[in-house]
C-alpha cells in the first residue's frame, strides 16, 4: 500500500528507517479496512497531500490473543486525522459433542494401535511440559563424558566468561567482510512448488554478528581439543582436505575383486541446520562442561529469532522460531560441529556392540566415520549386523537431536566383493544404492565440475586460499616430519602411517598402491628435493637410512646393504648416532660405507626440521616449480581482482580458451551439432556467447536491469573489449567482471541442464530480473 499521495511524495528514506525500526522491535501492522490514508493537509489542487500517518502496530503476543483483530480507518470529520476503530476477535467458539464409533473396536489391531498412540502421546506431553533445569535433566548426555576428548576446565571456563574487551569488539567489527549483505528466502530449483525445498537464510544485523563473533572467538579456543579427528570442517587448525584425501584412500580398490567385503554409508541429514532441537543443543553444551553463563549467552542468541514469510515481495506474519540454527549466523557452524561430535561419541560405543565389524584396515586406528559438515561417511564390513548397528545409532541420534537421515539422498556404496550382500543390506538400511560416477551426467555433476572447481580455487588465487596454503606449506617445509608435514593427530596421517608407511619413510616408500592422490603426491618428491634442506637437530625425527638429510641423498638407496655392513638397524633414527649434540658413529670399516662419515652436516639445537632453500617460502614460488610459466594474456583482468566467485571465473576461463565441450567438438559431432537452447544454429562458443536467441535475451534483460553494456560482436573481440574497459580494482569494474562471469556460468549451466535432463530454468527466472 502506498504511504503518500500528492506533493512532496518522496519519503523513501524515512519509510526505510521506519521499516527497520519495526523489524528491530518485533512489531507488525494490524490489518486495516476503510480509508486508504489517515491524514490530509486540508489543501486543494497541487498542494493537496494525503499520508498514512496513523496506524496500529502489534506484536506476536497480541496476535496470539486476538488473531482475528483488525482496525477500521473512518472518514475524517472535524480533524485532519481519520479516527481509527479497533475491532476485536469475532471468532465464535462452540461446544462439540463427544461421539465414539463402536465399529472401530471390531478391528483386531484396535487395542495395540490405541496403546501405542497413548504411550507416544504421553511421552510427548511429558517432554513438552518439562521446562528449564528439569527438562535438561530429562535430556542428559553427560553419560557420554567418559568418551569425550576434552571437557572444559575451570581455567578455560573463566576465560570463556571474562568481561568483553574493547579489542574484542573492534576485532569482531573488522572481521565482518565489506561485501556481506542480508540474505533472503531462496530455493534450490528455480520453479519449486514444495515448501520443503525452501531454505531460510537469516538476516543477522551488525550488532548481532559482533556479539556472536566474540562468542565464536572464545569457542574456537577449546574447539580443537573437543572435536575428534574425523571432523575437520570449521575446526581451527584443521582442513577438510584431510577428510577428502582419506575418503579417496578408503574407496581405493572398491572396484577390485578378491578384497575383503566392505561398504560405506553416505548419509545426508535432512535440513540439518533447520531441525536442530534447542534442548539437545543445551544438553550438548552441558556435556562438554561449558559454564552456565556462556551457555546462557548462546541460548539467548539461538532461541530468540522471529520469522516472517515473504509472499510476492511483501512480508507476512511474525512468529517465533522453535528449533534450528540460523544459516548466516557466524556461530552456527561451530555449534553444529559440537552437535555432530555427539554422534561421534554415540557411534564410538559401537565396538562394544556384539556383531559389529570394522571396515578393512580401519580397526587399528578406530576409524568408522568421516564428517563433512552435514554429510557423513560411515564405514564398516559389508554384513547385516554392522549396518543395523549404524542404522540404530542414527535413529537414536535423530530422536534426541532432530537430525534425521534423508533416505532419498542417503546411499549405500558397496565394494565389488560385497555385491552378494546387496539386497540384505539395502533392506536393513532403507537407503538408496549408490554407485561410483560413470554416466556422462553423473560424471559431470559429481566429478568433473566439482573437482575442477574445488582445486581451481587455489589456482585462481583468492587471497584467503593463498594464506591457507602458505600456512600449510610452511608447516610442511619448516616443521616437516614423516607424516608429510601434517599433524600426527590428523586422521588422514594416521591412515597413511598405518596403511602405506608402516614405519617406513615417505621419501623411500614405494609408489605402488593407494589412491590416485597418494600416488601423485609421491611422484612429486624428486621435484621438491632440490628446493629444501634438512636441518639436523636432536635426531629424533630423521631416519638414518630413509630420509635425505645427508649430502649423499637417501643412504639406503646409495648403500642398499649399508644396515648389515655397519650394524646400524634399518629403522634407526639419527638420535642413535648423536650424543650431547655431537656425532657419535660406531666404527665403520666397510670401504664403501665409510663415505657416510664424510661431509656430515652440522648439528643444531632443537628438533629436526625442513627448510626452504630460497629463504621465505611463498605459494607463488612453490607453484612455479611444478608449472612452465607462460606470458600474461590480455584477458587476465577478467579473472582477477575482488568480487569474483571461483566457479563462475573457472567456467569463464574455459569459455575464453574455447575449451567448453560445445556441440561443434569432433567427439560430439554425432549428436547433430545444433544448439539445444535455440534449436537453430550450430552450437559453438561464438554462437553460445551471445549470438543464440536465449543468450541474447539474457544479455538484454541484464542491460535493462543494471545498465550492463556489451557490444555483442565476435566473442574474441568482446573479450578484448571487456579486458580493456573493466580492468582495475574499482568496485564498478569488479562488479562488471563478476556479472560477465556469472552470466556465462548460468548460460553454460542452463545448456547442460537442457542437454542432459528435462529440467530447464528459462531466462527471466534464471536471472531473477523480472
XYZ file of C-alpha atoms in Angstrom:
770
model
C 0.000 0.000 0.000
C 1.303 3.484 -0.881
C 2.121 5.683 2.124
C 1.663 9.092 0.487
C -0.162 10.771 -2.372
C 0.320 14.290 -3.649
C 3.091 16.879 -3.477
C 6.404 16.132 -1.726
C 5.712 12.443 -2.036
C 9.324 11.228 -1.776
C 9.591 9.689 1.703
C 11.539 6.569 0.737
C 14.416 7.149 3.202
C 12.098 7.821 6.136
C 9.986 4.751 5.398
C 13.116 2.609 5.156
C 14.178 3.748 8.631
C 10.645 3.158 9.929
C 10.605 -0.366 8.467
C 13.956 -1.138 10.084
C 12.596 0.096 13.392
C 9.638 -2.282 13.122
C 11.929 -5.198 12.392
C 14.125 -4.372 15.392
C 11.183 -4.025 17.788
C 9.228 -7.013 16.512
C 6.096 -5.029 15.586
C 3.825 -5.579 12.581
C 0.845 -3.739 11.099
C -2.609 -4.808 12.175
C -4.868 -5.446 9.139
C -6.854 -2.345 8.148
C -10.140 -1.683 6.407
C -11.723 1.574 5.243
C -9.901 4.700 4.111
C -6.532 4.382 2.396
C -4.915 7.453 4.014
C -5.394 8.700 7.572
C -4.242 12.344 7.260
C -4.867 15.253 4.856
C -3.263 18.721 4.877
C -6.646 20.335 4.120
C -5.325 21.897 0.915
C -6.617 21.619 -2.616
C -5.124 21.363 -6.093
C -1.392 20.787 -6.495
C -0.784 21.464 -2.788
C -3.086 18.671 -1.649
C -1.227 15.942 0.283
C -2.516 12.659 1.707
C -0.475 10.467 4.037
C -0.894 7.300 6.017
C 0.368 8.726 9.296
C -1.853 6.860 11.738
C -1.628 3.092 12.113
C -1.904 0.344 14.705
C 1.152 -1.813 15.439
C 1.007 -5.049 17.436
C 3.366 -7.849 18.414
C 3.097 -11.634 18.413
C 1.593 -11.700 21.922
C -1.344 -9.594 20.704
C -1.904 -11.806 17.687
C -1.838 -14.957 19.807
C -4.627 -13.468 21.978
C -6.697 -11.855 19.199
C -5.718 -13.489 15.909
C -8.753 -12.112 14.002
C -8.465 -8.499 15.160
C -8.221 -5.555 12.748
C -8.914 -1.819 12.735
C -11.156 0.437 10.657
C -9.933 3.776 9.258
C -13.022 6.080 9.230
C -13.648 9.278 7.264
C -12.102 12.426 8.728
C -14.625 14.950 10.045
C -13.556 17.795 12.343
C -9.858 16.869 12.369
C -7.238 16.432 9.681
C -6.698 12.909 11.032
C -9.044 9.981 10.489
C -10.295 8.169 13.593
C -9.198 4.549 13.950
C -11.541 1.966 15.474
C -10.163 -1.388 16.563
C -12.291 -4.466 16.112
C -11.903 -7.441 18.458
C -11.790 -11.165 17.849
C -15.064 -12.128 16.194
C -14.377 -15.859 16.238
C -17.121 -17.894 17.913
C -16.486 -20.974 19.963
C -18.943 -23.842 20.050
C -19.068 -26.897 22.249
C -18.596 -30.064 20.219
C -20.380 -33.289 21.092
C -18.492 -36.428 22.085
C -19.012 -39.306 19.692
C -17.361 -42.717 19.539
C -17.542 -45.118 16.619
C -18.036 -48.560 18.121
C -17.184 -50.327 14.879
C -13.503 -49.441 15.437
C -13.316 -51.904 18.338
C -14.099 -54.742 15.933
C -10.634 -54.439 14.388
C -8.040 -56.900 15.690
C -5.410 -54.123 15.798
C -7.554 -51.677 17.785
C -6.034 -52.285 21.246
C -2.380 -52.373 20.098
C -2.728 -49.208 17.970
C -4.533 -47.359 20.776
C -1.915 -48.347 23.348
C 0.930 -47.270 21.044
C -0.704 -43.901 20.357
C -1.424 -43.182 24.016
C 2.123 -44.104 25.056
C 3.628 -41.867 22.364
C 1.276 -39.034 23.327
C 2.206 -39.417 26.999
C 5.948 -39.276 26.228
C 5.448 -36.230 24.008
C 3.393 -34.352 26.630
C 5.860 -35.194 29.393
C 8.742 -33.924 27.279
C 6.894 -30.721 26.357
C 5.786 -29.919 29.910
C 9.224 -30.341 31.405
C 10.962 -26.959 31.400
C 14.166 -25.234 32.451
C 16.545 -27.316 34.523
C 14.076 -30.232 34.827
C 13.951 -30.577 31.052
C 17.729 -30.521 30.826
C 17.875 -33.341 33.358
C 15.429 -35.262 31.196
C 17.746 -34.823 28.188
C 21.082 -35.543 29.843
C 24.057 -36.534 27.705
C 26.656 -36.498 30.440
C 26.832 -40.300 30.367
C 28.936 -39.781 27.208
C 31.529 -37.706 29.074
C 33.988 -40.604 29.663
C 34.364 -40.903 25.880
C 34.709 -37.153 25.244
C 38.167 -35.996 24.113
C 38.080 -32.898 26.308
C 35.815 -31.201 28.842
C 36.131 -27.502 29.661
C 38.475 -26.975 32.610
C 37.914 -24.371 35.384
C 40.624 -22.110 33.919
C 39.059 -22.334 30.476
C 35.642 -21.557 31.988
C 36.992 -18.320 33.451
C 38.416 -17.298 30.071
C 35.128 -18.051 28.314
C 33.032 -15.779 30.581
C 35.501 -12.967 31.242
C 34.418 -9.412 30.514
C 34.348 -8.406 26.864
C 37.193 -6.060 25.950
C 37.257 -3.153 23.525
C 39.824 -5.039 21.455
C 37.446 -7.990 21.043
C 34.665 -5.684 19.867
C 36.995 -3.942 17.402
C 38.276 -7.250 16.025
C 34.713 -8.528 15.607
C 33.681 -5.389 13.707
C 36.661 -5.534 11.388
C 36.145 -9.254 10.799
C 32.846 -8.594 9.012
C 33.548 -8.644 5.281
C 32.805 -5.414 3.432
C 30.676 -7.162 0.804
C 28.418 -9.003 3.262
C 24.704 -8.365 2.844
C 21.470 -9.858 4.271
C 20.174 -12.972 2.569
C 16.661 -13.902 1.546
C 14.481 -16.967 1.353
C 15.839 -18.908 -1.611
C 15.117 -22.174 -3.324
C 17.453 -24.666 -4.901
C 15.374 -25.273 -8.052
C 14.119 -22.057 -9.624
C 10.474 -23.114 -10.000
C 9.922 -25.282 -6.930
C 6.389 -25.688 -5.621
C 7.210 -27.661 -2.469
C 7.582 -25.812 0.835
C 10.159 -28.358 1.962
C 12.549 -27.203 -0.782
C 12.822 -23.690 0.696
C 15.793 -22.848 2.924
C 15.554 -19.929 5.385
C 18.569 -17.635 5.238
C 18.682 -15.432 8.321
C 19.341 -11.710 8.124
C 21.650 -11.046 11.073
C 22.323 -7.382 11.783
C 25.761 -5.992 12.541
C 25.298 -5.846 16.316
C 24.207 -9.485 16.431
C 27.177 -10.543 14.303
C 29.585 -8.694 16.576
C 28.170 -10.490 19.623
C 28.276 -13.926 18.011
C 31.767 -13.385 16.587
C 33.024 -12.631 20.105
C 31.393 -15.850 21.339
C 32.842 -17.769 18.396
C 36.340 -16.445 19.039
C 36.196 -17.751 22.591
C 34.626 -21.028 21.490
C 37.413 -21.611 18.957
C 39.998 -21.664 21.760
C 38.657 -25.003 23.074
C 37.050 -26.496 19.973
C 40.139 -28.255 18.624
C 40.565 -30.157 21.907
C 36.968 -31.397 21.882
C 36.404 -32.447 18.279
C 37.504 -35.856 17.032
C 39.986 -36.102 14.135
C 37.189 -37.402 11.893
C 35.725 -33.871 11.848
C 37.780 -31.210 10.100
C 35.269 -28.662 8.787
C 35.170 -25.373 10.761
C 37.698 -26.631 13.331
C 40.598 -24.163 13.732
C 43.906 -25.563 12.526
C 42.309 -28.366 10.508
C 41.462 -28.738 6.851
C 38.518 -30.555 5.323
C 41.016 -31.615 2.663
C 42.271 -34.250 5.125
C 38.900 -35.969 5.009
C 38.742 -35.652 1.222
C 42.130 -37.332 0.880
C 41.179 -40.055 3.346
C 37.893 -40.688 1.536
C 39.884 -41.246 -1.649
C 42.044 -43.742 0.199
C 39.046 -45.578 1.640
C 37.355 -46.009 -1.731
C 40.570 -47.020 -3.467
C 40.150 -50.583 -4.695
C 36.356 -50.751 -4.233
C 36.030 -51.940 -7.825
C 38.599 -54.713 -7.398
C 37.525 -58.292 -6.895
C 39.115 -60.524 -4.278
C 39.481 -57.949 -1.471
C 37.520 -58.186 1.810
C 33.831 -57.253 1.706
C 33.299 -53.655 2.793
C 30.773 -50.867 2.385
C 30.243 -47.173 3.035
C 27.108 -45.304 4.060
C 26.785 -41.804 2.616
C 24.325 -40.149 4.997
C 22.600 -36.888 4.110
C 20.954 -35.132 7.050
C 17.611 -33.608 6.094
C 17.710 -29.802 6.509
C 20.421 -30.197 9.117
C 20.738 -26.661 10.456
C 16.989 -26.016 10.449
C 15.956 -29.047 12.513
C 18.346 -28.968 15.488
C 16.393 -29.172 18.736
C 17.365 -26.380 21.108
C 17.114 -28.577 24.203
C 19.541 -31.016 22.609
C 21.979 -28.180 21.886
C 21.775 -27.115 25.531
C 22.451 -30.694 26.641
C 25.459 -30.866 24.284
C 26.954 -27.708 25.790
C 26.473 -29.108 29.303
C 28.057 -32.393 28.191
C 31.289 -30.613 27.268
C 31.297 -28.651 30.525
C 30.719 -25.123 29.252
C 29.875 -22.696 32.088
C 26.219 -21.800 32.597
C 26.798 -18.118 31.811
C 28.403 -18.966 28.469
C 25.592 -21.400 27.670
C 23.092 -18.665 28.520
C 24.727 -16.318 26.003
C 24.489 -18.937 23.285
C 20.890 -19.825 24.135
C 19.901 -16.158 24.085
C 21.262 -15.868 20.553
C 19.889 -19.164 19.272
C 16.394 -19.198 20.776
C 15.243 -15.635 20.060
C 14.776 -15.403 16.263
C 11.493 -14.212 14.769
C 10.434 -15.080 11.237
C 8.284 -13.584 8.501
C 7.215 -15.212 5.261
C 7.765 -13.112 2.149
C 4.909 -13.589 -0.330
C 5.054 -11.656 -3.617
C 7.670 -9.362 -2.160
C 5.720 -8.440 0.994
C 6.429 -9.877 4.485
C 3.515 -11.588 6.219
C 3.294 -12.752 9.802
C 5.879 -12.518 12.544
C 6.285 -15.702 14.528
C 8.837 -17.106 16.925
C 11.123 -19.985 16.000
C 11.076 -23.207 17.971
C 14.174 -25.043 16.768
C 17.112 -24.844 14.377
C 20.333 -22.919 13.910
C 20.257 -19.831 11.738
C 22.065 -20.107 8.429
C 24.117 -16.953 8.082
C 24.847 -16.837 11.818
C 28.651 -16.869 12.413
C 28.092 -19.129 15.422
C 26.002 -21.841 13.716
C 28.797 -23.883 12.043
C 30.720 -24.222 15.294
C 27.659 -25.261 17.279
C 26.786 -27.790 14.584
C 30.283 -29.289 14.828
C 29.740 -29.812 18.562
C 26.397 -31.473 17.856
C 27.954 -33.835 15.323
C 30.630 -34.716 17.864
C 27.871 -36.234 19.997
C 27.026 -38.556 17.112
C 30.714 -39.489 17.019
C 30.603 -40.263 20.756
C 27.412 -42.304 20.415
C 28.838 -44.250 17.490
C 32.116 -44.629 19.360
C 30.404 -47.201 21.539
C 29.825 -49.440 18.534
C 32.954 -51.502 19.132
C 31.244 -52.649 22.316
C 28.308 -53.982 20.302
C 28.470 -57.634 19.509
C 28.361 -58.248 15.807
C 29.948 -55.011 14.604
C 32.912 -55.431 12.268
C 35.216 -52.609 11.209
C 35.924 -51.697 7.621
C 39.052 -53.259 6.135
C 42.218 -51.588 7.511
C 40.246 -49.421 9.958
C 40.174 -51.346 13.235
C 43.710 -50.430 14.334
C 43.002 -46.678 14.189
C 39.322 -46.986 15.183
C 38.040 -45.353 12.013
C 34.358 -45.742 11.207
C 33.134 -42.209 10.435
C 34.143 -39.145 8.421
C 32.156 -35.947 8.806
C 31.878 -33.311 6.059
C 29.801 -30.633 7.844
C 26.237 -32.016 7.463
C 27.245 -35.013 5.322
C 28.546 -38.249 6.806
C 30.501 -41.212 5.540
C 30.209 -44.334 7.702
C 32.450 -47.336 7.018
C 32.065 -50.958 8.089
C 32.322 -54.520 6.910
C 29.549 -55.416 4.471
C 27.410 -57.500 6.812
C 23.868 -57.005 8.067
C 24.781 -56.812 11.762
C 27.222 -53.920 11.298
C 24.854 -51.987 9.048
C 21.977 -52.404 11.506
C 24.120 -51.056 14.347
C 24.855 -47.943 12.281
C 21.176 -47.523 11.453
C 20.189 -47.888 15.098
C 22.740 -45.260 16.122
C 21.444 -42.816 13.508
C 17.847 -43.362 14.644
C 18.710 -42.805 18.316
C 20.648 -39.668 17.442
C 17.687 -38.407 15.382
C 15.271 -38.874 18.307
C 17.420 -36.686 20.529
C 18.745 -34.060 18.138
C 16.038 -33.743 15.467
C 18.603 -34.514 12.741
C 17.150 -37.270 10.565
C 18.838 -39.087 7.715
C 17.222 -38.356 4.365
C 16.560 -41.802 2.804
C 16.076 -40.256 -0.655
C 19.580 -38.763 -0.630
C 21.423 -41.234 1.598
C 23.203 -44.063 -0.174
C 24.861 -47.411 0.454
C 28.071 -47.905 -1.544
C 29.321 -51.484 -1.853
C 32.662 -52.886 -2.889
C 32.592 -55.367 -5.764
C 33.253 -58.273 -3.428
C 30.183 -57.293 -1.331
C 27.654 -57.464 -4.166
C 26.169 -60.800 -2.973
C 25.016 -58.974 0.214
C 23.374 -56.140 -1.719
C 19.681 -56.981 -1.173
C 20.088 -57.803 2.530
C 21.992 -54.605 3.295
C 19.582 -52.343 1.398
C 16.647 -53.931 3.203
C 18.291 -53.305 6.588
C 19.105 -49.670 5.815
C 16.213 -48.470 3.627
C 18.726 -46.318 1.741
C 19.266 -45.897 -1.979
C 22.060 -47.834 -3.626
C 24.948 -45.586 -4.532
C 27.359 -46.071 -7.383
C 30.643 -44.551 -8.416
C 30.105 -41.898 -11.105
C 30.136 -43.482 -14.541
C 27.415 -41.996 -16.720
C 28.014 -38.721 -18.527
C 25.557 -36.642 -16.480
C 26.644 -38.148 -13.165
C 30.295 -37.712 -14.113
C 29.766 -34.027 -14.892
C 27.755 -33.353 -11.735
C 29.791 -35.389 -9.269
C 33.361 -35.374 -10.510
C 34.430 -33.199 -13.406
C 32.802 -29.940 -12.381
C 33.195 -30.282 -8.625
C 36.824 -31.412 -8.649
C 37.915 -28.813 -11.210
C 36.177 -26.027 -9.309
C 37.447 -27.230 -5.929
C 41.089 -27.333 -6.938
C 40.809 -24.350 -9.303
C 40.005 -22.198 -6.281
C 43.684 -22.433 -5.324
C 44.927 -21.545 -8.777
C 42.560 -18.672 -9.462
C 44.253 -17.469 -6.288
C 41.748 -15.938 -3.855
C 43.726 -14.264 -1.086
C 42.183 -16.379 1.653
C 43.174 -19.591 -0.101
C 46.707 -18.311 -0.666
C 47.090 -17.572 3.040
C 45.752 -21.003 3.981
C 48.015 -22.804 1.506
C 51.064 -20.823 2.578
C 50.374 -21.640 6.204
C 50.065 -25.348 5.433
C 53.147 -25.386 3.210
C 55.239 -23.502 5.761
C 54.266 -26.104 8.319
C 55.431 -28.820 5.954
C 58.635 -27.175 4.809
C 59.784 -25.749 8.121
C 58.463 -28.307 10.607
C 58.164 -31.298 8.343
C 58.068 -34.859 9.627
C 57.469 -38.352 8.359
C 53.759 -37.562 8.248
C 54.258 -35.261 5.233
C 54.019 -32.144 7.378
C 50.511 -32.807 8.698
C 49.933 -33.019 12.465
C 50.096 -36.555 13.764
C 46.581 -36.180 15.173
C 45.191 -35.910 11.630
C 43.132 -38.982 10.855
C 44.481 -38.988 7.301
C 48.043 -39.097 8.664
C 47.107 -41.997 10.937
C 45.648 -43.869 7.976
C 48.717 -43.235 5.790
C 51.106 -44.229 8.574
C 49.204 -47.427 9.324
C 48.361 -48.472 5.754
C 51.166 -47.236 3.494
C 54.190 -46.263 5.566
C 54.270 -48.878 8.364
C 57.448 -47.436 9.955
C 58.850 -46.507 6.543
C 59.760 -43.014 5.371
C 57.680 -41.015 2.948
C 60.886 -40.395 0.964
C 61.518 -44.076 0.192
C 58.119 -45.752 0.315
C 57.054 -47.452 -2.933
C 54.666 -45.565 -5.228
C 52.590 -48.680 -5.882
C 49.188 -48.937 -4.215
C 46.971 -46.350 -2.607
C 44.694 -43.757 -4.108
C 45.379 -41.535 -7.086
C 46.106 -38.574 -4.790
C 48.654 -40.500 -2.719
C 50.491 -41.734 -5.808
C 50.609 -38.217 -7.289
C 51.992 -36.872 -4.025
C 54.805 -39.426 -4.023
C 55.711 -38.631 -7.622
C 56.405 -35.011 -6.621
C 59.167 -35.969 -4.162
C 62.034 -35.762 -6.655
C 60.854 -32.360 -7.919
C 60.683 -30.972 -4.381
C 64.023 -32.205 -3.030
C 66.277 -29.615 -4.785
C 64.387 -26.790 -3.066
C 64.535 -27.986 0.546
C 67.234 -28.833 3.048
C 67.171 -30.998 6.161
C 68.342 -29.295 9.340
C 69.623 -31.902 11.829
C 68.712 -31.239 15.453
C 68.278 -33.823 18.190
C 67.845 -36.600 15.608
C 64.517 -37.828 16.964
C 62.678 -37.213 13.692
C 65.022 -38.138 10.821
C 65.719 -41.731 9.823
C 69.392 -42.593 9.240
C 68.729 -44.678 6.147
C 65.452 -43.399 4.683
C 65.447 -39.585 4.999
C 67.628 -37.441 2.638
C 69.364 -35.496 5.432
C 72.861 -36.329 4.103
C 74.519 -34.606 1.148
C 74.711 -38.063 -0.460
C 70.924 -38.238 -0.521
C 68.902 -41.136 0.843
C 71.503 -43.510 2.261
C 69.524 -46.712 1.777
C 69.428 -46.067 -1.956
C 73.122 -45.166 -2.087
C 74.126 -48.135 0.110
C 71.445 -50.853 -0.164
C 73.445 -53.235 2.084
C 74.511 -50.470 4.489
C 72.477 -51.612 7.542
C 74.103 -55.057 7.553
C 77.609 -53.772 6.827
C 77.532 -51.080 9.525
C 75.427 -52.971 12.110
C 73.063 -49.975 12.281
C 69.408 -51.109 12.188
C 67.437 -50.045 9.121
C 64.776 -48.358 11.308
C 67.311 -46.406 13.419
C 66.878 -42.673 13.967
C 69.706 -40.129 13.835
C 69.450 -39.783 17.608
C 71.248 -43.143 17.899
C 74.431 -41.599 16.471
C 74.164 -38.210 18.256
C 75.453 -37.828 21.821
C 75.431 -34.475 23.661
C 74.998 -32.550 20.434
C 77.902 -34.211 18.566
C 78.171 -37.059 16.077
C 78.984 -40.413 17.670
C 79.042 -43.019 14.916
C 80.150 -46.587 15.594
C 83.345 -47.689 13.809
C 82.661 -48.242 10.099
C 85.257 -50.474 8.447
C 83.468 -51.147 5.185
C 85.306 -49.180 2.489
C 82.087 -48.394 0.646
C 80.069 -47.201 3.621
C 82.889 -45.173 5.169
C 81.879 -42.409 2.764
C 78.924 -41.730 5.071
C 81.261 -40.197 7.656
C 82.473 -37.591 5.160
C 80.662 -34.267 4.792
C 78.368 -34.796 7.780
C 76.048 -31.786 8.292
C 76.261 -29.504 11.313
C 74.094 -30.410 14.298
C 71.822 -27.597 15.551
C 69.946 -27.103 18.791
C 66.303 -28.081 18.898
C 64.286 -30.558 16.870
C 64.944 -31.783 13.350
C 63.309 -29.544 10.734
C 62.983 -28.978 6.994
C 63.793 -25.555 5.499
C 63.102 -23.828 2.195
C 66.412 -23.131 0.457
C 65.351 -19.795 -1.016
C 64.552 -18.223 2.343
C 60.906 -17.375 2.966
C 58.501 -19.812 1.383
C 55.679 -18.463 -0.818
C 52.956 -20.286 -2.697
C 53.941 -18.480 -5.896
C 57.458 -19.926 -5.777
C 56.237 -23.439 -4.994
C 53.598 -23.271 -7.721
C 56.240 -22.154 -10.192
C 58.242 -25.305 -9.530
C 55.555 -27.533 -10.991
C 54.498 -25.494 -13.991
C 56.041 -23.839 -17.001
C 55.319 -20.099 -16.805
C 53.723 -18.557 -19.857
C 53.101 -14.975 -21.000
C 50.417 -12.927 -19.271
C 47.354 -12.894 -21.511
C 45.348 -9.774 -22.262
C 42.136 -11.116 -20.697
C 43.807 -11.792 -17.339
C 41.987 -8.822 -15.661
C 38.633 -10.560 -16.208
C 39.651 -13.350 -13.813
C 41.436 -11.285 -11.160
C 40.534 -8.726 -8.528
C 37.767 -8.651 -5.894
C 34.116 -9.773 -6.094
C 34.834 -12.912 -8.103
C 33.211 -16.282 -7.484
C 35.686 -19.102 -8.226
C 33.316 -21.477 -10.011
C 31.997 -18.633 -12.201
C 35.512 -17.482 -13.059
C 36.566 -21.045 -13.836
C 33.798 -21.502 -16.429
C 34.574 -18.077 -17.930
C 38.236 -19.115 -18.210
C 37.239 -22.255 -20.134
C 34.908 -20.232 -22.353
C 37.635 -17.721 -23.210
C 40.001 -20.559 -24.129
C 37.277 -22.260 -26.151
C 37.571 -25.387 -24.008
C 33.900 -25.888 -23.138
C 32.513 -29.057 -24.712
C 30.231 -27.357 -27.214
C 28.476 -29.351 -29.936
C 30.975 -28.400 -32.635
C 33.687 -30.515 -30.991
C 34.595 -33.585 -33.104
C 33.716 -36.063 -30.365
C 30.176 -34.621 -30.208
C 29.561 -34.365 -33.956
C 27.345 -37.461 -33.946
C 24.789 -35.586 -31.825
C 23.842 -33.236 -34.652
C 25.683 -30.128 -33.544
C 22.559 -27.952 -33.179
C 22.318 -25.605 -30.197
C 19.977 -27.123 -27.596
C 18.867 -23.687 -26.352
C 17.573 -22.253 -29.600
C 17.481 -25.324 -31.869
C 18.512 -23.317 -34.943
C 22.259 -22.932 -35.444
C 25.375 -24.977 -34.774
C 26.457 -24.660 -31.148
C 29.887 -23.013 -30.908
C 31.438 -20.690 -28.358
C 30.796 -17.844 -30.805
C 27.113 -18.776 -31.032
C 26.556 -19.510 -27.346
C 28.107 -16.195 -26.185
C 25.976 -14.282 -27.239
C 24.502 -14.949 -30.681
C 21.956 -17.542 -29.510
C 18.450 -16.143 -29.065
C 18.416 -17.410 -25.498
C 21.739 -15.839 -24.501
C 20.828 -12.589 -26.298
C 17.700 -12.459 -24.184
C 19.785 -12.873 -21.041
C 22.078 -10.021 -22.100
C 19.094 -7.820 -22.958
C 17.457 -8.393 -19.574
C 20.748 -7.714 -17.823
C 21.171 -4.436 -19.702
C 17.702 -3.308 -18.668
C 18.216 -4.279 -15.046
C 21.699 -2.918 -14.243
C 22.797 -0.901 -17.284
C 25.191 -3.625 -18.331
C 26.879 -2.673 -21.627
C 28.082 -5.338 -24.050
C 29.000 -4.786 -27.718
C 27.913 -8.326 -28.763
C 30.230 -8.629 -31.741
C 32.561 -11.583 -32.177
C 33.285 -13.449 -28.901
C 37.050 -12.838 -29.081
C 36.589 -9.140 -29.849
C 34.111 -8.773 -26.996
C 36.563 -10.345 -24.546
C 39.300 -7.949 -25.698
C 36.902 -5.013 -25.311
C 35.901 -6.102 -21.792
C 39.517 -6.699 -20.745
C 40.373 -3.128 -21.706
C 37.284 -1.446 -20.247
C 36.932 -3.395 -16.968
C 40.466 -3.630 -15.623
C 41.409 -2.155 -12.259
C 40.231 -2.658 -8.686
C 37.394 -0.117 -8.648
C 34.179 -1.644 -7.343
C 32.263 -0.785 -10.528
C 34.805 -2.531 -12.759
C 34.886 -5.521 -10.395
C 31.075 -5.719 -10.492
C 31.048 -5.763 -14.305
C 33.613 -8.580 -14.326
C 31.536 -10.530 -11.821
C 28.392 -10.031 -13.914
C 30.118 -11.319 -17.039
C 31.413 -14.464 -15.328
C 28.007 -15.044 -13.696
C 26.012 -14.833 -16.916
C 28.490 -17.073 -18.792
C 28.304 -19.602 -15.965
C 24.491 -19.632 -15.841
C 24.136 -19.909 -19.599
C 26.505 -22.877 -19.641
C 24.704 -24.470 -16.715
C 21.347 -23.990 -18.430
C 22.752 -25.501 -21.607
C 23.892 -28.589 -19.669
C 20.544 -28.936 -17.908
C 18.762 -28.730 -21.242
C 21.144 -31.217 -22.808
C 21.302 -33.805 -20.012
C 17.850 -33.581 -18.397
C 14.355 -32.220 -18.721
C 14.973 -29.571 -16.070
C 15.067 -26.087 -17.527
C 15.109 -22.660 -15.910
C 14.319 -20.117 -18.593
C 15.935 -16.697 -18.795
C 13.706 -14.451 -16.640
C 13.545 -16.979 -13.818
C 17.199 -17.893 -14.205
C 18.475 -14.359 -13.814
C 15.748 -13.241 -11.430
C 15.325 -9.945 -13.276
C 11.569 -9.899 -13.832
